[in-house]
Coordinates of C-alpha atoms in Angstrom, one line a residue:
X1 CA -61.5 91.9 58.5
X2 CA -61.6 94.8 56.4
X3 CA -63.3 93.7 52.9
X4 CA -61.2 95.2 49.7
X5 CA -63.1 96.1 46.7
X6 CA -61.5 96.1 43.6
X7 CA -62.8 99.2 41.6
X8 CA -64.8 98.3 38.5
X9 CA -62.5 99.9 36.0
X10 CA -59.6 98.3 36.7
X11 CA -61.5 94.8 36.8
X12 CA -62.7 95.8 33.4
X13 CA -59.3 96.8 32.4
X14 CA -57.7 93.3 33.3
X15 CA -60.6 91.5 31.4
X16 CA -59.7 93.5 28.4
X17 CA -55.8 92.1 28.6
X18 CA -56.4 88.9 29.0
X19 CA -59.0 88.4 26.2
X20 CA -56.0 90.5 23.9
X21 CA -53.7 87.6 25.0
X22 CA -55.9 85.2 23.9
X23 CA -57.0 86.5 20.7
X24 CA -53.2 86.8 20.0
X25 CA -52.5 83.1 20.9
X26 CA -54.9 82.1 19.3
X27 CA -53.6 83.8 16.1
X28 CA -50.4 82.7 16.5
X29 CA -51.5 78.7 16.5
X30 CA -53.4 79.3 13.5
X31 CA -50.4 80.7 11.8
X32 CA -48.1 77.8 13.0
X33 CA -50.8 75.5 11.8
X34 CA -50.9 76.6 8.3
X35 CA -47.2 76.9 8.0
X36 CA -46.7 73.6 8.8
X37 CA -49.2 72.3 6.1
X38 CA -47.6 74.4 3.5
X39 CA -43.9 74.3 4.3
X40 CA -43.4 70.4 5.7
X41 CA -42.0 68.2 3.0
X42 CA -44.5 66.2 1.0
X43 CA -45.1 63.3 3.1
X44 CA -47.0 61.0 0.8
X45 CA -45.4 57.4 1.3
X46 CA -46.2 57.7 5.0
X47 CA -47.3 53.9 5.9
X48 CA -51.0 54.5 7.5
X49 CA -52.5 56.8 4.7
X50 CA -53.5 54.2 2.2
X51 CA -55.0 52.3 5.3
X52 CA -56.8 55.3 6.8
X53 CA -58.6 55.9 3.4
X54 CA -60.4 52.7 3.1
X55 CA -60.6 51.2 6.6
X56 CA -62.1 53.4 8.8
X57 CA -61.9 51.0 12.1
X58 CA -58.4 50.2 12.3
X59 CA -58.7 49.0 15.7
X60 CA -61.1 46.2 15.0
X61 CA -59.7 42.8 15.1
X62 CA -58.7 41.3 11.9
X63 CA -60.9 38.8 10.4
X64 CA -61.3 37.0 7.0
X65 CA -63.2 39.8 5.4
X66 CA -60.1 41.7 5.6
X67 CA -58.4 39.6 3.3
X68 CA -57.6 38.8 0.0
X69 CA -56.0 35.8 -2.2
X70 CA -54.5 35.6 -4.9
X71 CA -54.0 31.9 -6.1
X72 CA -51.7 31.0 -9.2
X73 CA -52.9 28.3 -11.2
X74 CA -52.5 27.0 -14.8
X75 CA -55.4 25.3 -16.9
X76 CA -53.6 21.7 -17.1
X77 CA -53.0 22.0 -13.2
X78 CA -56.1 23.1 -12.0
X79 CA -58.3 20.4 -12.9
X80 CA -56.8 18.1 -10.1
X81 CA -55.2 20.8 -7.8
X82 CA -58.8 22.4 -7.1
X83 CA -59.4 20.0 -4.7
X84 CA -56.6 20.9 -2.2
X85 CA -58.0 24.4 -2.9
X86 CA -61.8 23.0 -1.8
X87 CA -60.5 21.8 1.6
X88 CA -59.6 25.9 2.6
X89 CA -61.7 28.1 0.9
X90 CA -64.8 29.5 2.4
X91 CA -67.3 30.5 -0.3
X92 CA -69.4 32.9 1.7
X93 CA -66.5 34.5 3.8
X94 CA -63.4 34.6 1.1
X95 CA -62.4 36.9 -1.5
X96 CA -60.0 36.8 -4.0
X97 CA -59.6 34.7 -7.3
X98 CA -57.8 31.9 -9.2
X99 CA -55.5 33.4 -12.0
X100 CA -55.1 31.0 -15.1
X101 CA -53.8 32.1 -18.4
X102 CA -56.9 30.7 -20.0
X103 CA -60.1 29.7 -19.1
X104 CA -60.6 25.9 -18.5
X105 CA -63.8 23.8 -20.0
X106 CA -66.9 24.4 -17.9
X107 CA -68.3 21.2 -16.3
X108 CA -71.3 19.6 -17.7
X109 CA -73.9 22.0 -16.4
X110 CA -72.3 25.1 -17.9
X111 CA -71.1 26.7 -14.9
X112 CA -68.7 27.2 -12.2
X113 CA -67.9 25.3 -9.0
X114 CA -69.5 27.6 -6.5
X115 CA -67.4 26.0 -3.9
X116 CA -64.0 27.3 -5.1
X117 CA -63.0 31.1 -5.8
X118 CA -63.7 32.5 -9.2
X119 CA -61.5 32.3 -12.2
X120 CA -59.5 35.7 -13.2
X121 CA -57.6 35.7 -16.4
X122 CA -54.2 36.9 -16.3
X123 CA -52.8 39.8 -18.7
X124 CA -50.9 38.8 -21.4
X125 CA -46.9 39.1 -20.6
X126 CA -45.5 38.3 -23.9
X127 CA -43.6 41.4 -23.7
X128 CA -41.4 40.8 -20.8
X129 CA -38.1 39.2 -21.1
X130 CA -37.2 35.7 -19.3
X131 CA -33.9 34.5 -19.6
X132 CA -33.0 31.7 -17.0
X133 CA -32.0 28.6 -18.7
X134 CA -34.3 25.7 -17.6
X135 CA -37.1 27.6 -16.0
X136 CA -40.4 28.8 -17.5
X137 CA -41.7 32.2 -18.4
X138 CA -45.0 31.8 -16.7
X139 CA -43.1 32.8 -13.5
X140 CA -43.8 36.3 -14.8
X141 CA -47.4 35.9 -15.1
X142 CA -47.7 34.4 -11.7
X143 CA -45.5 37.4 -10.3
X144 CA -48.1 39.5 -11.4
X145 CA -51.0 37.9 -9.6
X146 CA -50.1 40.5 -7.2
X147 CA -51.0 43.4 -9.2
X148 CA -53.5 42.1 -10.7
X149 CA -55.1 41.0 -7.6
X150 CA -54.7 44.7 -6.0
X151 CA -56.4 45.5 -9.3
X152 CA -59.6 43.4 -8.2
X153 CA -60.5 46.8 -6.1
X154 CA -61.7 45.2 -3.1
X155 CA -63.0 47.6 -0.3
X156 CA -61.8 47.1 3.6
X157 CA -58.9 45.1 2.7
X158 CA -56.0 44.9 5.4
X159 CA -54.0 41.8 3.9
X160 CA -53.5 40.3 0.4
X161 CA -52.4 36.5 0.8
X162 CA -51.1 34.7 -2.2
X163 CA -50.2 31.0 -2.9
X164 CA -50.2 28.1 -5.3
X165 CA -52.9 26.1 -6.2
X166 CA -51.5 23.1 -4.0
X167 CA -51.2 25.2 -1.2
X168 CA -53.5 25.1 1.5
X169 CA -54.3 27.4 4.4
X170 CA -55.6 27.0 7.7
X171 CA -57.9 30.2 7.5
X172 CA -58.2 30.6 11.2
X173 CA -54.5 30.6 12.1
X174 CA -54.0 32.6 9.1
X175 CA -55.9 35.4 10.7
X176 CA -54.6 35.0 14.1
X177 CA -50.9 35.2 12.7
X178 CA -51.7 38.2 10.8
X179 CA -53.4 39.8 13.8
X180 CA -50.1 40.4 15.6
X181 CA -49.0 43.0 13.1
X182 CA -50.1 46.3 12.0
X183 CA -51.9 46.5 9.1
X184 CA -51.0 50.1 8.5
X185 CA -47.2 49.4 8.4
X186 CA -45.5 47.4 5.6
X187 CA -45.3 44.0 5.8
X188 CA -44.0 41.2 4.0
X189 CA -44.6 37.9 5.9
X190 CA -43.8 34.2 4.8
X191 CA -41.2 31.5 5.3
X192 CA -37.8 30.4 3.2
X193 CA -37.4 26.9 2.4
X194 CA -36.9 24.0 5.0
X195 CA -33.7 22.9 2.5
X196 CA -30.6 24.6 3.1
X197 CA -29.6 24.0 -0.3
X198 CA -32.8 25.8 -1.7
X199 CA -32.2 28.9 0.6
X200 CA -28.6 29.3 -0.2
X201 CA -29.5 29.4 -4.0
X202 CA -32.2 31.5 -4.0
X203 CA -32.5 33.7 -0.8
X204 CA -32.9 33.0 3.2
X205 CA -34.6 36.3 2.6
X206 CA -37.4 35.6 0.0
X207 CA -40.9 34.3 1.0
X208 CA -40.9 31.0 -0.7
X209 CA -44.2 31.5 -2.7
X210 CA -45.6 27.6 -2.5
X211 CA -45.0 28.3 1.4
X212 CA -47.8 31.6 0.6
X213 CA -47.1 35.0 1.8
X214 CA -49.0 38.1 2.9
X215 CA -48.5 41.6 2.1
X216 CA -49.8 44.3 4.1
X217 CA -52.7 46.6 2.0
X218 CA -50.4 49.7 2.1
X219 CA -47.2 47.7 0.7
X220 CA -49.1 45.9 -2.0
X221 CA -50.7 49.4 -3.3
X222 CA -47.1 50.3 -3.6
X223 CA -45.7 47.2 -4.9
X224 CA -48.2 46.9 -7.6
X225 CA -47.3 50.0 -9.3
X226 CA -43.7 49.6 -9.5
X227 CA -43.8 45.6 -10.3
X228 CA -43.7 45.6 -14.4
X229 CA -40.8 48.0 -14.0
X230 CA -38.9 45.4 -11.6
X231 CA -39.9 42.4 -13.4
X232 CA -38.0 44.0 -16.7
X233 CA -34.9 44.4 -14.6
X234 CA -35.0 40.9 -13.7
X235 CA -35.1 38.8 -16.7
X236 CA -32.4 36.2 -15.0
X237 CA -34.4 35.2 -12.2
X238 CA -35.8 32.2 -11.8
X239 CA -39.2 31.9 -10.1
X240 CA -42.2 34.3 -9.3
X241 CA -41.1 34.6 -5.6
X242 CA -37.5 36.0 -6.8
X243 CA -39.0 38.9 -8.8
X244 CA -41.4 39.6 -5.9
X245 CA -38.6 39.6 -3.7
X246 CA -36.3 41.7 -5.4
X247 CA -39.2 44.5 -6.0
X248 CA -39.5 44.6 -2.4
X249 CA -35.8 44.8 -1.6
X250 CA -35.8 47.9 -3.7
X251 CA -38.6 49.4 -2.0
X252 CA -36.5 48.6 1.3
X253 CA -38.6 46.1 2.8
X254 CA -37.4 42.7 4.5
X255 CA -39.2 39.4 5.0
X256 CA -40.6 38.9 8.5
X257 CA -40.4 35.1 9.1
X258 CA -43.6 33.3 10.2
X259 CA -42.8 29.5 10.9
X260 CA -46.5 28.4 10.3
X261 CA -46.0 29.1 7.0
X262 CA -44.3 25.9 5.2
X263 CA -42.5 25.5 2.1
X264 CA -42.4 21.5 2.3
X265 CA -39.9 21.1 0.0
X266 CA -39.3 17.6 0.6
X267 CA -40.5 14.4 -0.8
X268 CA -42.0 11.4 0.5
X269 CA -43.1 10.8 4.4
X270 CA -43.2 14.4 6.3
X271 CA -44.1 12.5 9.3
X272 CA -41.2 14.0 11.0
X273 CA -42.0 17.5 10.3
X274 CA -45.6 17.3 11.3
X275 CA -45.0 15.3 14.5
X276 CA -42.2 18.0 16.1
X277 CA -44.2 21.7 14.8
X278 CA -43.0 25.0 16.3
X279 CA -45.3 26.6 18.6
X280 CA -46.5 28.6 16.1
X281 CA -49.8 28.1 14.5
X282 CA -50.1 26.0 11.5
X283 CA -50.6 28.5 8.8
X284 CA -49.7 26.7 5.7
X285 CA -48.2 23.3 3.4
X286 CA -47.1 23.1 0.0
X287 CA -46.3 20.1 -2.4
X288 CA -49.2 17.8 -1.5
X289 CA -48.5 15.8 -4.6
X290 CA -44.8 15.5 -4.0
X291 CA -45.5 14.0 -0.2
X292 CA -47.1 10.8 0.8
X293 CA -50.6 11.0 2.6
X294 CA -49.9 12.1 5.8
X295 CA -52.3 9.4 7.5
X296 CA -51.7 5.5 6.5
X297 CA -54.1 3.8 4.8
X298 CA -55.7 6.9 3.2
X299 CA -55.4 9.0 -0.4
X300 CA -53.7 12.2 0.1
X301 CA -56.8 14.3 -0.3
X302 CA -58.7 12.2 2.1
X303 CA -55.5 12.2 4.8
X304 CA -55.8 15.8 4.4
X305 CA -59.5 15.9 5.2
X306 CA -59.3 14.0 8.3
X307 CA -56.3 16.4 9.6
X308 CA -59.1 19.7 8.7
X309 CA -61.8 17.6 10.9
X310 CA -59.8 17.9 13.8
X311 CA -58.7 21.3 12.8
X312 CA -62.1 22.4 12.9
X313 CA -62.9 21.9 16.4
X314 CA -59.5 22.8 17.5
X315 CA -57.7 25.2 14.8
X316 CA -55.1 26.8 16.9
X317 CA -53.9 23.6 18.6
X318 CA -53.5 21.6 15.3
X319 CA -49.9 19.9 15.1
X320 CA -48.9 22.0 18.7
X321 CA -46.4 19.6 20.2
X322 CA -47.0 18.5 23.9
X323 CA -44.0 16.7 25.8
X324 CA -44.8 14.4 29.2
X325 CA -43.4 11.9 30.9
X326 CA -44.5 8.4 32.7
X327 CA -42.2 8.5 35.5
X328 CA -43.3 4.5 36.8
X329 CA -42.4 2.8 33.4
X330 CA -39.9 5.9 32.2
X331 CA -41.9 6.7 29.0
X332 CA -41.8 9.8 27.0
X333 CA -45.3 11.3 25.4
X334 CA -45.1 13.0 22.7
X335 CA -48.6 14.7 21.3
X336 CA -48.9 16.3 18.2
X337 CA -52.5 17.4 18.7
X338 CA -54.4 16.4 15.7
X339 CA -52.2 14.0 14.3
X340 CA -50.1 11.9 16.5
X341 CA -49.1 10.6 19.6
X342 CA -45.3 9.0 19.8
X343 CA -44.6 6.7 22.9
X344 CA -40.7 6.2 23.9
X345 CA -39.9 3.3 26.0
X346 CA -36.9 5.5 27.6
X347 CA -36.6 9.0 29.0
X348 CA -35.7 11.1 26.4
X349 CA -34.7 15.2 27.0
X350 CA -37.0 17.7 25.7
X351 CA -34.5 19.2 23.3
X352 CA -34.1 15.6 21.8
X353 CA -37.9 15.2 21.5
X354 CA -38.3 18.6 19.7
X355 CA -35.7 17.8 17.0
X356 CA -37.4 16.9 13.6
X357 CA -36.8 13.0 12.4
X358 CA -35.9 12.7 8.8
X359 CA -38.2 10.7 7.5
X360 CA -38.7 12.4 4.2
X361 CA -36.5 12.6 1.1
X362 CA -34.8 15.5 0.2
X363 CA -36.2 18.0 -2.4
X364 CA -32.9 17.5 -4.6
X365 CA -30.6 15.0 -4.9
X366 CA -26.9 16.2 -3.9
X367 CA -24.6 16.3 -1.3
X368 CA -25.9 19.3 0.4
X369 CA -29.8 18.1 -0.3
X370 CA -30.1 16.3 2.9
X371 CA -29.1 19.4 4.8
X372 CA -31.9 21.3 6.3
X373 CA -32.2 24.5 8.2
X374 CA -33.3 23.2 11.7
X375 CA -32.7 20.6 13.9
X376 CA -32.9 17.0 13.0
X377 CA -32.2 13.4 14.1
X378 CA -32.1 10.0 12.4
X379 CA -35.3 8.5 11.8
X380 CA -35.7 4.6 12.3
X381 CA -37.0 2.7 9.7
X382 CA -37.1 -0.6 11.4
X383 CA -40.7 -0.6 12.8
X384 CA -39.5 -2.8 15.9
X385 CA -36.7 -0.8 16.8
X386 CA -38.3 2.5 16.8
X387 CA -40.5 4.3 19.1
X388 CA -44.7 3.8 18.9
X389 CA -46.5 5.6 17.1
X390 CA -50.7 6.4 17.2
X391 CA -52.2 8.1 14.3
X392 CA -55.3 10.4 14.8
X393 CA -58.7 8.4 14.9
X394 CA -61.4 10.7 15.8
X395 CA -61.9 13.8 17.6
X396 CA -64.9 15.2 19.7
X397 CA -65.8 18.0 21.1
X398 CA -68.1 18.8 24.2
X399 CA -69.1 20.8 27.5
X400 CA -65.8 19.4 29.2
X401 CA -63.7 20.1 26.6
X402 CA -61.9 18.2 23.8
X403 CA -61.3 14.6 23.2
X404 CA -58.7 13.0 20.5
X405 CA -58.6 9.3 20.2
X406 CA -55.2 8.1 18.4
X407 CA -54.5 4.3 17.7
X408 CA -52.1 2.0 15.6
X409 CA -52.7 2.0 12.0
X410 CA -50.1 -0.4 11.0
X411 CA -49.6 -4.1 11.9
X412 CA -46.5 -4.9 14.0
X413 CA -44.9 -8.2 14.9
X414 CA -42.6 -7.5 17.6
X415 CA -41.7 -9.1 21.3
X416 CA -42.8 -7.1 24.0
X417 CA -43.6 -7.2 27.8
X418 CA -46.2 -5.7 29.8
X419 CA -43.9 -2.9 30.8
X420 CA -43.4 -2.2 27.0
X421 CA -45.8 0.6 25.3
X422 CA -46.3 -1.6 22.9
X423 CA -49.1 -3.2 24.5
X424 CA -50.8 0.4 24.4
X425 CA -53.8 0.2 21.3
X426 CA -55.5 3.4 22.2
X427 CA -54.3 7.0 23.4
X428 CA -57.2 9.3 24.8
X429 CA -55.8 12.5 24.7
X430 CA -58.2 15.4 26.8
X431 CA -57.7 19.2 26.1
X432 CA -59.6 22.5 26.3
X433 CA -59.8 24.5 23.2
X434 CA -56.4 26.4 22.9
X435 CA -57.1 30.1 22.8
X436 CA -54.3 32.3 21.4
X437 CA -54.3 35.7 23.3
X438 CA -52.0 38.4 22.0
X439 CA -49.8 36.9 25.1
X440 CA -49.4 33.3 23.7
X441 CA -49.1 35.0 19.7
X442 CA -46.1 37.3 20.8
X443 CA -44.5 35.1 23.4
X444 CA -45.9 31.6 22.8
X445 CA -45.0 28.7 25.6
X446 CA -45.5 25.3 25.2
X447 CA -48.2 23.5 27.0
X448 CA -47.6 20.7 29.8
X449 CA -49.5 17.1 30.0
X450 CA -49.9 14.4 32.6
X451 CA -50.7 10.8 32.3
X452 CA -53.5 10.5 34.1
X453 CA -54.3 7.9 36.8
X454 CA -57.2 6.4 34.7
X455 CA -54.4 5.3 32.1
X456 CA -55.3 1.1 32.4
X457 CA -54.5 -1.9 30.5
X458 CA -54.2 -1.4 27.0
X459 CA -55.3 2.6 27.1
X460 CA -53.5 5.6 28.1
X461 CA -55.0 8.6 29.1
X462 CA -53.1 12.1 28.5
X463 CA -54.4 15.7 30.0
X464 CA -53.0 18.9 28.6
X465 CA -53.2 22.0 30.1
X466 CA -51.2 25.2 30.5
X467 CA -47.9 25.0 32.7
X468 CA -48.0 26.3 36.0
X469 CA -45.6 29.6 35.7
X470 CA -42.1 27.9 37.5
X471 CA -42.9 24.3 35.7
X472 CA -40.5 22.4 33.8
X473 CA -40.9 19.8 31.2
X474 CA -38.7 16.8 32.5
X475 CA -38.9 13.2 34.0
X476 CA -39.3 13.6 37.7
X477 CA -38.4 10.1 39.7

């Protein structure tokens, strides 16, 4: 075969042409880039800008180090309500302040309690108008907790979380809930009231402050800049949360509803609400002084300590409701983990088990006060006519999983036979720790449970597990 040789002169000329094309192309790209920078519209409102400047590792998992708390209180209530804050505050891991109008007296040794967040004194708000009859101007001071918390200028912040001094948080669940969201965007996360009347009067799109709410870093920075001007436009509003909602509405931001936050606009016994919790991590509870102790024969603080003991072992499972059926006796069993087990002596369809029993009294007494924005059912007060309730006694954790024991806490003198669940004195619930991965957080599914064959005499054993792919929760005959 004849070999063809390209003359050196022609080869050299071709290389020169290619080089010229490359140079021209690069020069064109540089011109385009320069024009794009100088001629593009001013994009100072880009939602990621603030975060990228103060948080270099956007892909890392959100944790408590990324959250700053602003807690609203006052000198008179802080001495008592600080006991609620102690339940959840982690001194060496959490950042933030309790905001008071003035400094309270120090303890006898002249130092502050290190188990509590530091105290910050709110700025003067006397120049702001407040015209709502029956309210209190302190709502303005509390609203400004947002701007004053941002002004603390903490580094590496992703979320600001706000609540009252009688709001209790479950930190691990708060972190998990917030981790679902991109903290680089503008987010306003919380919940409204359980009461229809409260929501109708205030707003379904307002995060009620007692339940607590979270605001992402870039949104909080912008909100802090404009909050005072908003406050001046809304002197007629009742509370601090109304002013915050109004200002966020002016910024074009709406509420992202998270049912794990709880305003708890009730009085009395909140058993029904806690025993039928949504399939979401328990994030917060409010109005601890307005409700009865959640466990029998305990003070309010002791009963909450008891709940936190269970939460310390399996925080993501706390209050998560699991339902299973004993087909032999036709019993229905509902487990609200870490709180209570209910045994119905009949077949109850799952949707009816999930309804909230109206064990509480309404927040406001009126013809609309007893209307709620969730599914409810009647609460039977007569002990011998209602289902059987076993409250958490203790929880332990080992290599084989978690074991929670529930027992009767009230005395009953009701007639029953051996086919009645009243013969049960103790219920043992076995489970593995709940792992909330991304799928379970974004598309939660209720777990299944079984009445174990080891059940005998006056003791019942329940095993909680993940449901099979096509498994249904119903009474099998």
